[in-house]
Coordinates of C-alpha atoms and ligand atoms in Angstrom, one line a residue:
X1 CA -36.1 21.5 26.6
X2 CA -32.7 22.8 25.9
X3 CA -29.8 20.3 26.5
X4 CA -27.9 21.1 29.7
X5 CA -24.5 22.6 29.4
X6 CA -21.7 20.5 30.8
X7 CA -21.6 20.7 34.6
X8 CA -25.2 21.8 35.0
X9 CA -27.4 19.6 37.0
X10 CA -29.6 17.7 34.5
X11 CA -33.2 17.3 35.5
X12 CA -34.6 13.9 34.3
X13 CA -38.1 14.3 35.7
X14 CA -40.1 17.2 37.1
X15 CA -43.7 16.8 38.0
X16 CA -46.4 18.9 39.6
X17 CA -47.6 16.7 42.5
X18 CA -49.9 18.8 44.6
X19 CA -51.4 22.2 45.3
X20 CA -51.8 22.5 49.0
X21 CA -54.2 25.1 50.3
X22 CA -53.4 24.4 54.0
X23 CA -50.7 22.6 55.9
X24 CA -53.1 19.6 56.4
X25 CA -53.1 18.9 52.6
X26 CA -49.3 18.6 52.3
X27 CA -47.7 15.3 51.1
X28 CA -46.3 12.7 53.5
X29 CA -42.7 13.7 54.4
X30 CA -41.0 11.1 52.3
X31 CA -38.6 13.5 50.5
X32 CA -36.6 16.5 51.5
X33 CA -38.3 19.8 50.6
X34 CA -36.9 23.2 49.5
X35 CA -39.3 26.2 49.6
X36 CA -39.2 29.3 47.5
X37 CA -40.5 32.5 49.2
X38 CA -40.7 36.1 48.2
X39 CA -43.0 38.9 47.4
X40 CA -45.5 38.6 44.6
X41 CA -44.0 39.0 41.1
X42 CA -40.4 38.6 42.3
X43 CA -40.0 35.7 40.0
X44 CA -40.4 32.6 42.2
X45 CA -42.3 30.5 39.6
X46 CA -40.0 31.6 36.8
X47 CA -36.9 30.6 38.9
X48 CA -38.5 27.2 39.6
X49 CA -39.1 26.6 35.9
X50 CA -35.4 27.5 35.2
X51 CA -34.2 25.2 38.0
X52 CA -36.4 22.4 36.7
X53 CA -35.7 23.0 33.0
X54 CA -39.4 23.0 32.3
X55 CA -40.9 26.0 30.7
X56 CA -44.4 26.7 32.0
X57 CA -44.6 23.9 34.6
X58 CA -44.9 26.5 37.4
X59 CA -47.4 29.0 36.2
X60 CA -46.0 32.5 35.8
X61 CA -47.7 35.8 35.2
X62 CA -47.3 39.5 34.8
X63 CA -50.1 40.0 37.4
X64 CA -48.9 39.7 41.0
X65 CA -50.7 37.1 43.1
X66 CA -50.6 34.4 40.4
X67 CA -49.5 31.6 42.8
X68 CA -52.2 31.3 45.4
X69 CA -51.5 27.9 47.0
X70 CA -48.4 26.0 47.9
X71 CA -47.5 24.3 44.6
X72 CA -45.4 21.2 45.1
X73 CA -43.1 19.7 42.5
X74 CA -41.0 16.5 42.6
X75 CA -37.7 16.7 40.8
X76 CA -35.3 13.9 39.9
X77 CA -31.8 14.7 38.7
X78 CA -29.5 12.6 36.5
X79 CA -27.3 11.7 39.4
X80 CA -30.3 10.3 41.3
X81 CA -31.0 13.2 43.6
X82 CA -34.7 13.6 44.4
X83 CA -36.1 16.6 46.0
X84 CA -39.4 18.4 46.4
X85 CA -39.7 22.1 45.4
X86 CA -42.5 24.1 47.1
X87 CA -43.6 27.3 45.3
X88 CA -45.1 29.5 48.0
X89 CA -47.7 32.2 47.3
X90 CA -46.1 35.6 47.2
X91 CA -46.6 38.0 50.1
X92 CA -46.9 41.8 50.0
X93 CA -49.7 42.0 47.5
X94 CA -52.0 44.7 48.9
X95 CA -55.0 43.9 46.7
X96 CA -55.9 40.7 48.5
X97 CA -58.4 41.0 51.3
X98 CA -57.1 41.2 54.9
X99 CA -58.6 37.8 55.8
X100 CA -57.0 36.2 52.8
X101 CA -53.6 37.7 53.6
X102 CA -53.9 36.6 57.2
X103 CA -54.8 33.0 56.1
X104 CA -51.8 32.9 53.7
X105 CA -49.4 34.2 56.4
X106 CA -50.6 31.6 58.8
X107 CA -50.3 28.8 56.2
X108 CA -46.8 29.8 55.1
X109 CA -45.5 30.4 58.6
X110 CA -47.0 27.2 59.8
X111 CA -45.3 25.3 57.0
X112 CA -41.9 27.0 57.5
X113 CA -42.0 26.4 61.3
X114 CA -43.3 22.9 61.5
X115 CA -42.3 21.0 58.4
X116 CA -39.5 18.7 59.6
X117 CA -38.5 17.6 56.1
X118 CA -38.0 21.2 55.0
X119 CA -34.3 21.6 54.6
X120 CA -33.8 25.0 52.9
X121 CA -35.7 28.1 52.0
X122 CA -34.7 30.1 49.0
X123 CA -35.6 33.7 49.7
X124 CA -36.0 35.8 46.6
X125 CA -35.5 39.5 46.4
X126 CA -35.8 41.6 43.2
X127 CA -32.3 42.9 42.6
X128 CA -33.7 46.3 41.6
X129 CA -35.7 46.7 44.8
X130 CA -33.2 45.2 47.2
X131 CA -34.1 44.1 50.7
X132 CA -37.3 45.8 52.0
X133 CA -39.2 45.4 55.3
X134 CA -40.9 42.2 54.3
X135 CA -37.7 40.5 53.3
X136 CA -35.9 41.6 56.5
X137 CA -38.9 40.2 58.5
X138 CA -38.9 36.9 56.7
X139 CA -35.1 36.5 57.2
X140 CA -35.5 37.3 60.9
X141 CA -38.4 34.8 61.1
X142 CA -36.3 32.1 59.4
X143 CA -33.4 32.7 61.8
X144 CA -35.6 31.8 64.8
X145 CA -35.1 28.3 66.2
X146 CA -37.7 25.8 65.1
X147 CA -39.6 23.5 67.4
X148 CA -39.2 20.5 65.1
X149 CA -36.3 18.3 66.1
X150 CA -33.5 18.3 63.5
X151 CA -29.9 17.7 63.2
X152 CA -29.2 20.7 61.0
X153 CA -30.8 24.2 61.1
X154 CA -32.8 25.4 58.1
X155 CA -30.6 26.6 55.3
X156 CA -31.6 30.1 54.0
X157 CA -30.5 30.8 50.5
X158 CA -30.9 34.5 49.6
X159 CA -31.3 35.0 45.9
X160 CA -31.5 38.2 43.9
X161 CA -33.7 37.8 40.8
X162 CA -33.9 39.5 37.5
X163 CA -30.3 40.5 37.3
X164 CA -30.6 40.6 33.5
X165 CA -32.6 43.8 34.0
X166 CA -29.5 45.6 35.3
X167 CA -26.6 46.8 33.3
X168 CA -23.5 44.8 33.9
X169 CA -21.9 47.7 35.8
X170 CA -24.9 48.1 38.1
X171 CA -25.1 44.4 39.2
X172 CA -22.2 44.2 41.6
X173 CA -23.2 47.4 43.6
X174 CA -26.8 46.1 43.7
X175 CA -25.8 42.7 45.0
X176 CA -23.4 44.2 47.5
X177 CA -26.2 46.4 48.8
X178 CA -28.4 43.3 49.3
X179 CA -25.6 41.4 50.9
X180 CA -24.8 44.3 53.3
X181 CA -28.5 44.8 54.3
X182 CA -29.1 41.2 54.9
X183 CA -25.8 40.4 56.6
X184 CA -25.8 37.3 54.5
X185 CA -24.5 36.1 51.2
X186 CA -26.6 36.6 48.1
X187 CA -26.7 34.9 44.8
X188 CA -27.6 36.7 41.6
X189 CA -30.1 34.9 39.3
X190 CA -31.9 35.4 36.0
X191 CA -34.7 33.2 34.8
X192 CA -34.1 34.9 31.4
X193 CA -30.5 33.9 30.9
X194 CA -30.1 31.0 33.4
X195 CA -27.4 32.9 35.3
X196 CA -27.1 31.6 38.8
X197 CA -28.9 28.3 38.1
X198 CA -25.8 26.1 38.6
X199 CA -24.8 27.9 41.7
X200 CA -28.2 27.7 43.3
X201 CA -28.4 24.0 42.5
X202 CA -25.1 23.5 44.2
X203 CA -26.4 25.2 47.3
X204 CA -29.7 23.3 47.3
X205 CA -27.8 20.0 46.9
X206 CA -25.5 20.8 49.8
X207 CA -28.6 21.6 51.9
X208 CA -30.5 18.4 51.2
X209 CA -27.7 15.9 51.1
Ligands
LIG1 P1 -46.6 35.3 42.3 O1 -46.9 33.9 41.9 O2 -47.5 36.3 41.9 O3 -46.1 35.4 43.7 O4 -45.3 35.8 41.4 P2 -43.9 35.0 41.2 O5 -42.9 35.4 42.2 O6 -44.1 33.5 41.0 O7 -43.4 35.7 39.8 P3 -43.4 35.1 38.3 O8 -42.4 34.0 38.2 O9 -44.8 34.8 37.9 O10 -42.8 36.3 37.5 C1 -43.4 37.6 37.5 C2 -43.0 38.3 36.2 O11 -41.6 38.6 36.2 C3 -43.2 37.6 34.9 O12 -43.7 38.5 34.0 C4 -41.9 37.0 34.6 O13 -41.7 36.8 33.2 C5 -40.9 38.1 35.1 N1 -39.6 37.5 35.5 C6 -39.4 36.5 36.4 N2 -38.1 36.3 36.5 C7 -37.4 37.1 35.7 C8 -36.1 37.3 35.3 O14 -35.1 36.6 35.9 N3 -35.8 38.2 34.4 C9 -36.8 39.0 33.8 N4 -36.4 39.9 32.9 N5 -38.1 38.8 34.1 C10 -38.4 37.9 35.0
LIG2 MG1 -45.7 32.4 41.3

């Protein structure tokens, strides 16, 4: 593990605690949760590894559809903050059967709607693809009021991944386009360079504290 640069949130402990195949197999709601959602191959698991400073803890792959259950991690930071990260299976991967896609959709939507300890959802979009139909639908879905009683609404943190793949001059226009289409702020992120890690941690921290 690389030592943290000054000011970066230092992760003391990050552990895989469960792989849930349905909402019944989730853990007791003893910690705040942050979920990571986005189409297959967008870089959810890679972003999680960067956030947790653990290479390979969340399995990543070139093949879309790598994460097929809700993978749950518990993270403890140097300042005592504890949070659960939930790596959701990616959507929009056509090669799954219709039944399987329907089951996943029900599982993910059920979790997002009913999980009272869920504080924030990080929605990932590939900076080169921008916002597409599925992302727009997901953002609209997350904006709906939830039946679970809560003091604060769900925080939605829109994040554009793989910014290292764009030339420096192309980044700002690409991020501006996502921002405009979403009508929300967007954070640029790269699992390759670590860009955006500190800013995303700051937003997650604000959402769970
Ligand atoms: P599923 O589990 O299939 O839903 O995919 P995922 O969203 O978890 O994607 P994953 O993290 O497995 O990454 C998919 C591919 O994109 C891998 O080959 C990663 O190495 C690559 N990748 C992810 N993030 C970045 C990034 O920030 N920059 C670059 N250059 N490649 C990335
Ligand atoms: Mg994954």
